[in-house]
Tab-separated table of C-alpha atoms in Angstrom:
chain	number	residue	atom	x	y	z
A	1	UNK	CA	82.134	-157.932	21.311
A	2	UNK	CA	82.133	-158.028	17.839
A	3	UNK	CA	78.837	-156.918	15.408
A	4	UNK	CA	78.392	-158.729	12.559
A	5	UNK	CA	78.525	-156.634	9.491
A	6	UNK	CA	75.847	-157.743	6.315
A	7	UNK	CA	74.589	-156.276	3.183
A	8	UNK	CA	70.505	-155.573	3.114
A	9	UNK	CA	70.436	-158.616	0.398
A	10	UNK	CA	71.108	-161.066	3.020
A	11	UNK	CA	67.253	-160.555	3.640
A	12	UNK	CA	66.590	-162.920	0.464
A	13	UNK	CA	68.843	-165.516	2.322
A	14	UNK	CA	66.714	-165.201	5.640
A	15	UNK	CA	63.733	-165.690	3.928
A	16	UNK	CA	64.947	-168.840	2.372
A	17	UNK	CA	66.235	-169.944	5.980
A	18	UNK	CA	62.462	-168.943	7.105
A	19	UNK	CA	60.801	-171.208	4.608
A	20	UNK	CA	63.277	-173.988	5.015
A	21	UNK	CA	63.662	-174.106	8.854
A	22	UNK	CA	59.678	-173.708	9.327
A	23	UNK	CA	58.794	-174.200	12.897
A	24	UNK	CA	57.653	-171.318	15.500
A	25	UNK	CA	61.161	-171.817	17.074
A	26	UNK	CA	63.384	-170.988	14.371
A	27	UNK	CA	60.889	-168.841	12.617
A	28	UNK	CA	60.808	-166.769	15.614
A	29	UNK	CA	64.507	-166.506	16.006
A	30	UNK	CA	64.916	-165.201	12.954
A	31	UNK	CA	62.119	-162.888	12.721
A	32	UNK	CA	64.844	-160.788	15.706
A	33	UNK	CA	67.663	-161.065	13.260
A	34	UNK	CA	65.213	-159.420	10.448
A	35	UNK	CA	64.035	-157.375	12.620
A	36	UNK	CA	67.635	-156.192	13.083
A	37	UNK	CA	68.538	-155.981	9.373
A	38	UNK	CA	65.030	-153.835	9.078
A	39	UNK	CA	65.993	-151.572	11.332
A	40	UNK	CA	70.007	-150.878	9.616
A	41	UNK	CA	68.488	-150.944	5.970
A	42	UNK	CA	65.147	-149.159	6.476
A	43	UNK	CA	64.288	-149.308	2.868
A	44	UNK	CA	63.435	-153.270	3.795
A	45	UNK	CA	60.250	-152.199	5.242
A	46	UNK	CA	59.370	-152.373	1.811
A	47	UNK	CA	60.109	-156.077	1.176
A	48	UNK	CA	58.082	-156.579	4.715
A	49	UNK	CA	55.364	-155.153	3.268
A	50	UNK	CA	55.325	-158.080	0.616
A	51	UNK	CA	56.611	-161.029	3.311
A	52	UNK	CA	52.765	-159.554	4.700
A	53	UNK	CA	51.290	-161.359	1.675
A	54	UNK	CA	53.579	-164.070	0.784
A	55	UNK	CA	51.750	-167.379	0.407
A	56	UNK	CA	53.873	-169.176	3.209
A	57	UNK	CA	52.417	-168.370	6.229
A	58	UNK	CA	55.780	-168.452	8.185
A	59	UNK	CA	56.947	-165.435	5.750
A	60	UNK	CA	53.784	-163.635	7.080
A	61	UNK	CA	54.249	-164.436	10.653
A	62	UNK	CA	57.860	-162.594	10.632
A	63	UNK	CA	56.045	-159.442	8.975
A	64	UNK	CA	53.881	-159.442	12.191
A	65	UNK	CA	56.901	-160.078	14.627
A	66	UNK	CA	60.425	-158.251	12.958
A	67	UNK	CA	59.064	-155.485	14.834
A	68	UNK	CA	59.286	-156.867	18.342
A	69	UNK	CA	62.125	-155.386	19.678
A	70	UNK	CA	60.956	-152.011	18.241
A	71	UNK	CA	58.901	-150.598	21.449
A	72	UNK	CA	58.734	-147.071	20.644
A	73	UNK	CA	60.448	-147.405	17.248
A	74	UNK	CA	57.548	-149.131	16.288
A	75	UNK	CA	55.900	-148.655	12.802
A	76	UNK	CA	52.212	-148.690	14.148
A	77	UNK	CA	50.606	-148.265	10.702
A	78	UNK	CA	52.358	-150.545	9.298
A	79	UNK	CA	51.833	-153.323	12.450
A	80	UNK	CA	48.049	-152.803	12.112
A	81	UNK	CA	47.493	-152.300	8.747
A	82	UNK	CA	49.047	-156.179	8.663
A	83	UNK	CA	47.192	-157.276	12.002
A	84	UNK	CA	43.832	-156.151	10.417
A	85	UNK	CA	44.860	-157.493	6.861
A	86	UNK	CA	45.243	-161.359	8.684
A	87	UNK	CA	42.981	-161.170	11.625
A	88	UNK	CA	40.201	-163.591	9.565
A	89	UNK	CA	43.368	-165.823	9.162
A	90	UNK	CA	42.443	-169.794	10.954
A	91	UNK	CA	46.244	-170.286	11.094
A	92	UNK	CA	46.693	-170.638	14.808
A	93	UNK	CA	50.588	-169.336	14.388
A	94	UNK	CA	49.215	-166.018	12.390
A	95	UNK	CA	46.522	-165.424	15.327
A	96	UNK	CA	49.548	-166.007	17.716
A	97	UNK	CA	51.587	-163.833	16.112
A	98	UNK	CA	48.890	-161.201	15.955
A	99	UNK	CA	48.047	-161.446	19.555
A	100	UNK	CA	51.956	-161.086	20.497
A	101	UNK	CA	52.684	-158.611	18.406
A	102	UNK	CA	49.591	-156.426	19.966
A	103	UNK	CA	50.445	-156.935	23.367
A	104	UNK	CA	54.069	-156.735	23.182
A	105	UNK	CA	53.511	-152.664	21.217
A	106	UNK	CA	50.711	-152.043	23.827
């Protein structure tokens, strides 16, 4: 099998793919594939620190699920730090993704 090979900018071209293919479906598809580039380029964290806060509330929603895949790996402050910093959010896809994200570490 071959593993595809990209540079920790390709982030900049997820999150355009995020706010341009925004549904739950493809949102959450490629919140795995960020979760992914996360995890090889671990200086990202950074820029999921800001997707957190981003005005677009599908941005947001793959700060709360990159981490998924994680299990142990997890970065628990930084998971509820952002599930406390949203959980007054009405967005039914935020309070999804908080829920999921919970249960799924737990």
């Amino acid at each position: 099998s071959r593993i595809l090979s990209v540079s920790h900018s390709f982030i900049s071209v997820l999150k355009d793919m995020v706010q341009a293919n925004s549904w739950w479906d493809t949102v959450d598809t490629l919140s795995k594939t960020i979760g992914y580039l996360v995890q090889v380029y671990p200086h990202l964290a950074d820029e999921m620190e800001a997707w957190s806060k981003d005005e677009d509330f599908w941005v947001r929603r793959v700060s709360l699920l990159h981490q998924l895949a994680y299990k142990d790996e997890t970065d628990t402050d930084a998971l509820f730090r952002r599930c406390a910093a949203m959980a007054t959010e009405e967005e039914f896809f935020i309070r999804k993704a908080i829920g999921w994200a919970l249960r799924t570490y737990s």
